[in-house]
Coordinates of C-alpha atoms and ligand atoms in Angstrom, one line a residue:
M1 CA 0.0 0.0 0.0
S2 CA 2.8 2.4 0.9
A3 CA 3.8 3.3 -2.7
S4 CA 0.4 4.8 -3.3
V5 CA 0.2 6.6 0.0
I6 CA 3.4 8.5 -0.3
T7 CA 4.7 10.0 -3.5
V8 CA 7.4 12.6 -4.0
E9 CA 6.9 14.6 -7.1
I10 CA 10.2 15.8 -8.4
K11 CA 10.0 18.8 -10.7
Q12 CA 13.3 18.9 -12.6
N13 CA 15.6 18.8 -9.6
L14 CA 14.1 20.9 -6.8
P15 CA 11.8 21.8 -5.2
H16 CA 10.1 18.5 -4.4
K17 CA 6.5 18.1 -3.5
L18 CA 5.6 15.3 -1.1
V19 CA 2.1 14.0 -1.5
V20 CA 0.5 11.9 1.2
R21 CA -2.9 10.3 0.3
R22 CA -4.5 8.7 3.3
P23 CA -6.7 5.8 2.1
E24 CA -10.3 5.9 3.3
S25 CA -9.7 2.5 5.0
G26 CA -7.0 4.1 7.1
L27 CA -3.4 3.0 7.5
S28 CA -1.1 1.8 10.3
L29 CA 2.7 1.9 10.8
N30 CA 4.8 -1.1 11.6
G31 CA 8.5 -2.0 11.6
N32 CA 12.0 -1.5 12.9
I33 CA 13.7 1.8 12.1
R34 CA 17.3 3.0 12.4
V35 CA 17.5 6.8 12.5
P36 CA 20.6 8.6 11.2
G37 CA 23.4 9.8 13.4
D38 CA 22.9 12.6 15.9
K39 CA 23.4 16.0 14.2
S40 CA 24.9 17.8 17.3
I41 CA 27.4 15.0 17.9
S42 CA 28.3 14.8 14.2
H43 CA 29.2 18.5 14.0
R44 CA 31.3 18.2 17.2
A45 CA 33.1 15.1 16.0
L46 CA 34.1 16.8 12.8
M47 CA 35.2 20.0 14.5
L48 CA 37.2 18.5 17.3
G49 CA 38.6 16.0 14.9
A50 CA 39.9 18.9 12.8
L51 CA 41.4 20.6 15.8
A52 CA 43.0 17.5 17.3
E53 CA 46.4 16.0 16.8
G54 CA 46.2 12.7 15.0
E55 CA 43.4 10.9 13.4
T56 CA 39.7 10.8 14.5
R57 CA 37.6 7.9 13.3
I58 CA 33.8 8.6 13.2
E59 CA 31.3 5.8 12.9
G60 CA 27.7 6.7 12.3
L61 CA 28.2 10.3 11.1
L62 CA 25.0 12.0 9.9
L63 CA 25.3 12.4 6.2
G64 CA 22.8 15.3 6.2
E65 CA 23.5 18.7 4.6
D66 CA 24.4 20.4 7.9
P67 CA 27.3 18.2 8.9
R68 CA 28.4 18.3 5.3
S69 CA 28.7 22.1 5.7
T70 CA 30.8 21.6 8.8
A71 CA 33.1 19.2 7.0
S72 CA 33.6 21.5 4.0
C73 CA 34.4 24.5 6.2
F74 CA 37.1 22.7 8.0
Q75 CA 38.5 21.1 4.9
A76 CA 38.9 24.6 3.5
M77 CA 41.0 25.4 6.6
G78 CA 43.4 22.4 6.2
A79 CA 41.7 19.4 7.9
E80 CA 41.6 16.3 5.8
V81 CA 38.3 14.5 5.9
S82 CA 37.8 11.2 4.1
D83 CA 34.8 10.4 1.8
L84 CA 31.7 11.2 4.0
N85 CA 29.7 8.5 2.2
T86 CA 31.5 5.6 3.9
E87 CA 30.7 3.8 7.1
L88 CA 33.9 5.1 8.8
V89 CA 34.9 8.7 8.3
R90 CA 38.4 9.7 9.1
V91 CA 39.5 13.2 10.0
K92 CA 43.2 14.0 10.0
G93 CA 43.4 16.8 12.5
I94 CA 45.9 19.7 12.1
G95 CA 46.1 20.6 15.8
L96 CA 44.8 23.6 17.7
D97 CA 46.0 27.0 16.4
N98 CA 47.0 25.5 13.1
L99 CA 43.9 26.3 11.0
L100 CA 44.9 27.8 7.7
E101 CA 43.4 31.1 6.5
P102 CA 40.8 30.0 4.0
V103 CA 41.1 31.5 0.5
D104 CA 37.3 31.9 0.1
V105 CA 34.2 32.5 2.2
L106 CA 33.3 29.7 4.6
D107 CA 29.7 28.6 3.9
A108 CA 27.7 27.1 6.8
G109 CA 24.7 26.5 4.6
N110 CA 21.5 26.1 6.7
S111 CA 23.4 25.2 9.9
G112 CA 23.3 27.5 12.9
T113 CA 25.4 25.0 14.8
T114 CA 28.2 25.1 12.2
L115 CA 28.2 28.9 12.1
R116 CA 28.0 29.6 15.9
L117 CA 30.5 27.0 17.0
M118 CA 32.9 27.9 14.3
L119 CA 32.8 31.6 15.2
G120 CA 34.3 30.7 18.6
I121 CA 37.1 28.7 16.9
L122 CA 37.9 31.3 14.3
S123 CA 37.9 34.2 16.7
S124 CA 40.7 32.6 18.7
H125 CA 43.0 31.8 15.8
A126 CA 45.2 34.9 16.0
G127 CA 46.7 36.4 12.8
R128 CA 44.2 34.9 10.4
F129 CA 41.2 36.4 8.6
F130 CA 38.0 34.6 7.9
T131 CA 34.7 35.4 6.3
V132 CA 31.6 33.3 7.0
T133 CA 28.1 33.1 5.5
G134 CA 25.1 30.8 5.1
D135 CA 21.9 30.4 3.2
S136 CA 19.1 33.0 3.3
S137 CA 17.6 31.4 6.5
L138 CA 20.9 31.4 8.3
R139 CA 21.7 34.9 7.2
S140 CA 18.6 36.1 8.9
R141 CA 19.3 34.3 12.2
P142 CA 20.8 36.2 15.2
M143 CA 24.5 35.8 15.8
S144 CA 24.8 38.5 18.5
R145 CA 24.3 35.8 21.1
V146 CA 27.7 34.5 20.3
V147 CA 29.3 37.7 19.0
K148 CA 28.7 39.5 22.3
P149 CA 30.6 37.0 24.6
L150 CA 33.3 36.7 22.0
E151 CA 33.7 40.5 21.9
Q152 CA 34.1 40.4 25.7
M153 CA 37.0 38.0 25.1
G154 CA 38.5 40.5 22.7
A155 CA 37.3 39.1 19.4
Q156 CA 37.0 41.2 16.3
I157 CA 33.9 40.4 14.3
W158 CA 32.1 42.6 11.7
G159 CA 28.8 42.2 10.0
R160 CA 25.4 43.6 9.2
D161 CA 23.0 44.8 11.8
N162 CA 25.5 45.8 14.3
N163 CA 27.7 42.8 13.8
S164 CA 24.9 40.4 14.4
K165 CA 24.1 38.8 11.0
A166 CA 26.0 36.8 8.5
P167 CA 27.9 37.4 6.3
L168 CA 30.5 38.1 9.0
A169 CA 34.2 38.8 8.9
V170 CA 36.5 37.7 11.7
S171 CA 40.0 38.8 12.4
G172 CA 41.5 36.1 14.7
Q173 CA 43.0 37.4 18.0
N174 CA 44.7 36.3 21.2
L175 CA 41.6 36.3 23.4
K176 CA 41.3 36.7 27.1
P177 CA 39.3 34.4 29.5
I178 CA 35.9 35.5 30.8
H179 CA 33.0 34.2 32.9
Y180 CA 30.0 34.5 30.7
H181 CA 26.5 34.4 32.2
S182 CA 24.4 33.5 29.2
P183 CA 20.9 35.0 29.2
I184 CA 19.6 31.9 27.3
A185 CA 20.1 28.2 27.7
S186 CA 21.8 27.5 24.4
A187 CA 24.3 24.7 23.7
Q188 CA 25.5 26.7 20.7
V189 CA 26.4 29.7 22.9
K190 CA 28.0 27.5 25.5
S191 CA 30.0 25.5 23.0
C192 CA 31.1 28.6 21.1
V193 CA 32.6 30.2 24.2
L194 CA 34.2 27.0 25.4
L195 CA 35.7 26.4 21.9
A196 CA 37.0 30.0 21.9
G197 CA 38.5 29.3 25.4
L198 CA 40.6 26.3 24.2
L199 CA 43.5 28.5 23.1
V200 CA 43.1 31.1 25.8
E201 CA 45.5 31.2 28.8
G202 CA 43.4 30.8 31.9
K203 CA 39.9 29.8 32.9
T204 CA 36.9 30.5 30.5
T205 CA 33.6 29.8 32.2
V206 CA 30.0 29.7 30.9
T207 CA 27.0 29.7 33.2
E208 CA 23.5 29.1 31.6
P209 CA 20.1 29.6 33.2
A210 CA 19.1 26.0 32.5
L211 CA 21.0 23.0 31.3
S212 CA 21.3 22.7 27.5
R213 CA 22.7 19.6 25.7
D214 CA 26.1 18.6 27.0
H215 CA 27.7 16.9 23.9
S216 CA 30.5 19.5 23.7
E217 CA 31.5 18.9 27.3
R218 CA 31.4 15.1 26.9
M219 CA 33.4 15.1 23.7
L220 CA 35.9 17.8 24.7
Q221 CA 36.8 15.7 27.8
A222 CA 37.1 12.5 25.6
F223 CA 39.5 14.4 23.4
G224 CA 41.7 15.3 26.4
A225 CA 40.5 18.7 27.6
K226 CA 40.1 19.2 31.3
L227 CA 36.8 20.8 32.2
D228 CA 35.3 21.9 35.5
I229 CA 31.6 21.2 35.5
D230 CA 29.3 22.5 38.3
P231 CA 25.8 21.0 37.9
E232 CA 24.5 23.1 40.8
T233 CA 24.9 26.3 38.8
N234 CA 24.9 25.0 35.2
S235 CA 28.5 26.2 34.8
V236 CA 31.3 24.8 32.7
S237 CA 34.9 26.0 32.7
V238 CA 37.8 25.1 30.4
N239 CA 41.4 25.8 31.5
G240 CA 43.4 26.8 28.5
P241 CA 45.4 26.4 26.5
V242 CA 44.6 22.7 26.0
K243 CA 45.6 20.1 23.5
L244 CA 43.1 17.7 21.8
Y245 CA 44.0 14.2 20.6
G246 CA 42.1 12.3 17.9
Q247 CA 39.6 9.7 19.1
N248 CA 37.2 7.0 17.9
V249 CA 33.8 8.5 18.0
V250 CA 30.6 6.4 17.7
V251 CA 27.6 8.6 16.8
P252 CA 24.3 7.3 18.2
G253 CA 21.0 7.8 16.4
D254 CA 19.5 11.2 16.7
I255 CA 16.6 11.4 19.2
S256 CA 15.4 14.6 17.4
S257 CA 14.9 12.4 14.3
A258 CA 13.5 9.5 16.3
A259 CA 10.9 12.0 17.7
F260 CA 9.0 11.9 14.3
W261 CA 8.5 8.2 14.6
L262 CA 7.7 8.3 18.3
V263 CA 4.8 10.7 17.5
A264 CA 3.8 8.9 14.4
G265 CA 3.6 5.5 16.2
A266 CA 1.6 7.1 19.0
I267 CA -1.0 8.9 16.9
V268 CA -1.6 6.5 14.0
S269 CA -3.9 3.7 15.1
D270 CA -2.8 0.0 15.2
S271 CA 0.8 0.9 15.0
E272 CA 4.0 -0.4 16.6
L273 CA 7.5 0.8 15.8
L274 CA 10.9 -0.1 17.3
I275 CA 13.4 2.7 16.8
E276 CA 16.9 1.2 17.3
N277 CA 20.1 2.8 18.6
V278 CA 18.8 6.2 19.8
G279 CA 20.9 8.5 21.8
V280 CA 19.2 9.1 25.2
N281 CA 21.5 11.6 26.8
P282 CA 19.4 13.1 29.6
T283 CA 20.0 16.6 28.2
R284 CA 18.1 15.5 25.1
T285 CA 15.2 13.3 26.4
G286 CA 12.7 16.0 27.2
V287 CA 10.6 14.7 24.3
L288 CA 10.3 11.3 26.0
E289 CA 9.1 13.0 29.2
A290 CA 6.6 15.2 27.3
L291 CA 5.2 12.3 25.4
E292 CA 4.9 10.3 28.6
M293 CA 3.0 13.2 30.2
M294 CA 0.6 13.0 27.2
G295 CA 0.1 9.3 27.9
A296 CA 2.2 7.8 25.0
D297 CA 3.1 4.2 25.3
I298 CA 6.9 4.3 24.9
T299 CA 9.4 1.9 26.4
R300 CA 13.2 2.0 26.5
E301 CA 14.8 -1.3 25.7
N302 CA 18.4 -2.5 25.6
E303 CA 19.8 0.5 27.4
R304 CA 23.6 0.8 27.1
E305 CA 26.5 3.3 26.9
V306 CA 28.3 3.7 23.6
A307 CA 31.5 5.9 23.4
G308 CA 30.4 8.1 26.3
E309 CA 26.8 8.6 25.3
P310 CA 23.8 6.7 26.7
V311 CA 21.9 4.7 24.0
A312 CA 18.6 2.7 23.9
D313 CA 16.0 1.2 21.5
L314 CA 12.7 2.9 21.8
R315 CA 9.4 1.0 21.3
V316 CA 6.2 3.0 20.6
R317 CA 2.7 1.7 20.3
S318 CA -0.5 3.6 19.4
S319 CA -1.8 5.4 22.4
K320 CA -4.7 7.7 23.4
L321 CA -3.0 11.0 24.0
K322 CA -4.1 13.8 26.3
G323 CA -3.0 17.5 26.4
C324 CA -0.4 18.8 28.8
T325 CA 1.7 21.9 29.6
I326 CA 5.3 22.0 28.4
E327 CA 7.3 24.9 29.9
G328 CA 10.4 25.9 31.9
D329 CA 13.6 24.0 32.2
I330 CA 12.4 21.1 30.0
I331 CA 12.3 23.4 27.0
P332 CA 16.0 23.4 26.1
R333 CA 15.9 19.6 26.4
L334 CA 13.2 19.3 23.7
I335 CA 13.6 22.5 21.7
D336 CA 14.0 20.9 18.3
E337 CA 11.1 18.5 18.9
I338 CA 8.4 21.2 19.6
P339 CA 7.1 21.1 15.9
I340 CA 6.4 17.4 16.1
L341 CA 5.1 17.7 19.7
A342 CA 2.6 20.2 18.3
V343 CA 1.4 17.5 15.9
A344 CA 1.0 15.1 18.9
A345 CA -1.0 17.8 20.7
V346 CA -3.3 18.3 17.7
F347 CA -4.3 14.6 18.0
A348 CA -4.5 14.7 21.9
E349 CA -7.7 15.1 23.8
G350 CA -7.9 18.5 25.5
S351 CA -5.6 21.5 25.6
T352 CA -1.8 21.6 25.3
V353 CA 0.2 24.8 26.2
I354 CA 3.8 25.3 25.1
K355 CA 5.5 28.2 26.8
D356 CA 9.1 29.6 27.3
A357 CA 10.0 28.6 23.8
A358 CA 10.4 32.1 22.1
E359 CA 13.7 30.6 20.7
L360 CA 11.5 28.8 18.1
R361 CA 11.0 32.1 16.4
V362 CA 14.7 32.3 15.4
K363 CA 15.3 28.8 14.2
E364 CA 15.5 27.8 10.5
S365 CA 12.0 29.4 10.2
D366 CA 9.7 31.0 12.8
R367 CA 8.5 27.5 14.0
I368 CA 5.7 28.9 16.1
T369 CA 4.0 30.9 13.3
V370 CA 4.7 28.3 10.6
M371 CA 3.5 25.3 12.6
A372 CA 0.4 27.1 13.7
N373 CA -0.5 28.3 10.2
Q374 CA 0.2 25.0 8.5
L375 CA -1.7 22.8 11.0
N376 CA -4.5 25.3 11.1
A377 CA -4.8 25.1 7.3
M378 CA -5.6 21.4 7.9
G379 CA -8.3 22.2 10.4
A380 CA -6.3 22.3 13.7
S381 CA -7.0 24.8 16.4
I382 CA -3.8 26.5 17.4
S383 CA -3.3 30.0 18.7
E384 CA 0.2 31.5 18.8
L385 CA 1.6 32.8 22.1
P386 CA 4.6 35.2 22.0
D387 CA 6.7 32.3 23.4
G388 CA 4.8 29.2 22.3
M389 CA 1.4 27.9 21.3
Q390 CA -2.0 27.0 22.8
I391 CA -3.4 23.9 21.0
T392 CA -6.9 22.5 21.4
G393 CA -6.6 18.9 20.3
G394 CA -9.1 16.4 19.0
T395 CA -10.5 18.1 15.9
P396 CA -10.0 15.9 12.8
L397 CA -7.6 17.1 10.2
T398 CA -8.2 17.3 6.4
G399 CA -5.5 17.2 3.8
A400 CA -4.3 20.6 2.5
E401 CA -1.6 22.2 0.4
L402 CA 1.3 23.0 2.8
D403 CA 4.8 24.4 2.7
S404 CA 7.9 23.5 4.7
F405 CA 9.2 27.1 4.5
T406 CA 12.5 25.3 3.7
D407 CA 12.7 24.1 7.4
H408 CA 13.6 20.4 7.7
R409 CA 11.7 19.9 11.0
I410 CA 8.6 21.5 9.6
A411 CA 8.7 19.3 6.4
M412 CA 8.9 16.1 8.5
S413 CA 6.4 17.2 11.2
L414 CA 3.8 18.0 8.5
A415 CA 4.3 14.7 6.8
I416 CA 3.5 12.9 10.1
A417 CA 0.4 15.1 10.6
A418 CA -0.7 14.1 7.0
L419 CA -0.7 10.4 7.9
N420 CA -3.8 11.1 10.1
A421 CA -5.5 13.7 7.9
S422 CA -8.3 12.6 5.6
G423 CA -7.7 12.9 1.9
S424 CA -4.6 14.2 0.2
T425 CA -1.9 16.5 1.7
E426 CA 0.8 18.2 -0.4
I427 CA 3.9 19.5 1.2
N428 CA 6.0 21.8 -1.0
R429 CA 9.7 22.1 -0.6
A430 CA 9.8 18.8 1.2
E431 CA 13.5 18.3 0.3
A432 CA 14.4 20.4 3.3
A433 CA 14.3 17.2 5.3
S434 CA 17.7 16.3 4.0
V435 CA 19.3 18.9 6.2
S436 CA 19.0 16.4 9.1
Y437 CA 17.4 13.3 7.7
P438 CA 18.1 12.5 4.0
D439 CA 16.2 9.1 4.1
F440 CA 13.2 10.3 5.9
F441 CA 10.7 9.7 3.1
D442 CA 12.0 6.3 2.2
T443 CA 11.7 5.2 5.8
L444 CA 8.2 6.6 6.0
K445 CA 7.2 4.6 2.9
S446 CA 8.7 1.4 4.3
I447 CA 6.7 1.4 7.5
I448 CA 3.2 2.2 6.1
K449 CA 1.1 -0.9 6.2
Ligands
S3P1 O1 24.4 22.8 19.9 C1 23.7 22.2 19.1 O2 24.1 21.2 18.5 C2 22.3 22.6 19.0 C3 21.7 23.4 19.9 C4 20.3 23.9 19.8 O3 20.3 25.3 19.5 P1 20.5 26.4 20.6 O4 21.8 26.3 21.2 O5 20.3 27.7 19.8 O6 19.4 26.3 21.6 C5 19.5 23.1 18.8 O7 18.3 23.8 18.5 C6 20.2 22.9 17.5 O8 19.5 22.1 16.7 C7 21.5 22.1 17.8
PEP2 C1 17.8 24.5 15.0 C2 18.4 23.5 14.4 O1 19.7 23.5 13.9 P1 20.7 24.6 13.7 O2 20.5 25.7 14.8 O3 22.1 24.0 13.8 O4 20.5 25.2 12.3 C3 17.6 22.2 14.2 O5 18.3 21.2 13.8 O6 16.4 22.1 14.5

């Protein structure tokens, strides 16, 4: 049945239109799925591999567009990265402070993580000049959140809108250590400052208002950096200068990608999915807690630790969901999963409120406005809040013509909503999914029964 339910219409090359036609008899989802490698960990493995001495071997690297952008930026500065399309990717590091001045503009594509983390690295490479840019979405996203602390360290960065928007120019400097109290819980800000601190003489500290994902801390320590971590105050310090040594990295499956299948398996009737090898680092499992609050039937199986990150298989079965409130410190632990959680809420009984998530307005798209408008076009009842959404669940959805707004998480979230909408749904610019999940539509086809 799957071939007739999901079709991707390819007009010349791009954009692609995804068409989901739900049969009148309904559909169910069944099967075992492996999600691609974690995007955050993939970026960090490539970056630390490039800055380390010796070789780093990466198993399970995400082959999405975002990590490809990171790889090409660091290749342009002298790191040797083997063919990304093989099972084991090798990075021949050049050692800290050895990055070459690139002869052209570094292009971070659609990837905020690439640009923000790289700005910390480039700012601390004294005597070299760099220019960085990205696609139209990334050029509209705020960089002041990293430019400000870097300027406090002595960085020289220039760009539009008071040095806050790419394209940006960076003149590498000998930086000084700071204690930065970040106003937002952001792993990109935290990681940027810590990476800038690697070459700095003395102690560079970041304190954040709530704990954000800690992959940088884990991987920096695995590569040989000594960090002081104070969980009481959400503070991390690096004592520079440090040396990094190449490591073997095993990248677990991305829980942010698994989230689409967790919600799909819960909302589509008569379904059961086993999602294998998913990273369940506690700084990333907010989505499991939120779905549990909503009554989803999800179990963790085969829990284990792989190369310093906790991993499990996740089994989900169709469940009757109920609305809940998602707010406060859990938000940074599920920030990228809010679009798909909004889909879960649309099919839940009662009201769901998502608050404290204004960050969603400055992601690849304004994810609050876009999700509210797109799901409402299918008949959902969502009102925008300045920092979230109020969703009244339980109204049946009808297929409609939708758009991803070139945002990968929106494209995939709408495809899952379409599985439970009557009739036919068209999602324009669906190819955006390849930023973090190139095989998403093939996997979707394979589990429709
Ligand atoms: O550090 C990272 O790898 C990421 C941090 C988060 O962004 P913020 O740091 O802006 O919250 C997240 O939304 C992004 O997808 C990846
Ligand atoms: C926000 C995201 O990524 P980035 O900030 O790296 O573009 C994301 O993947 O949802």
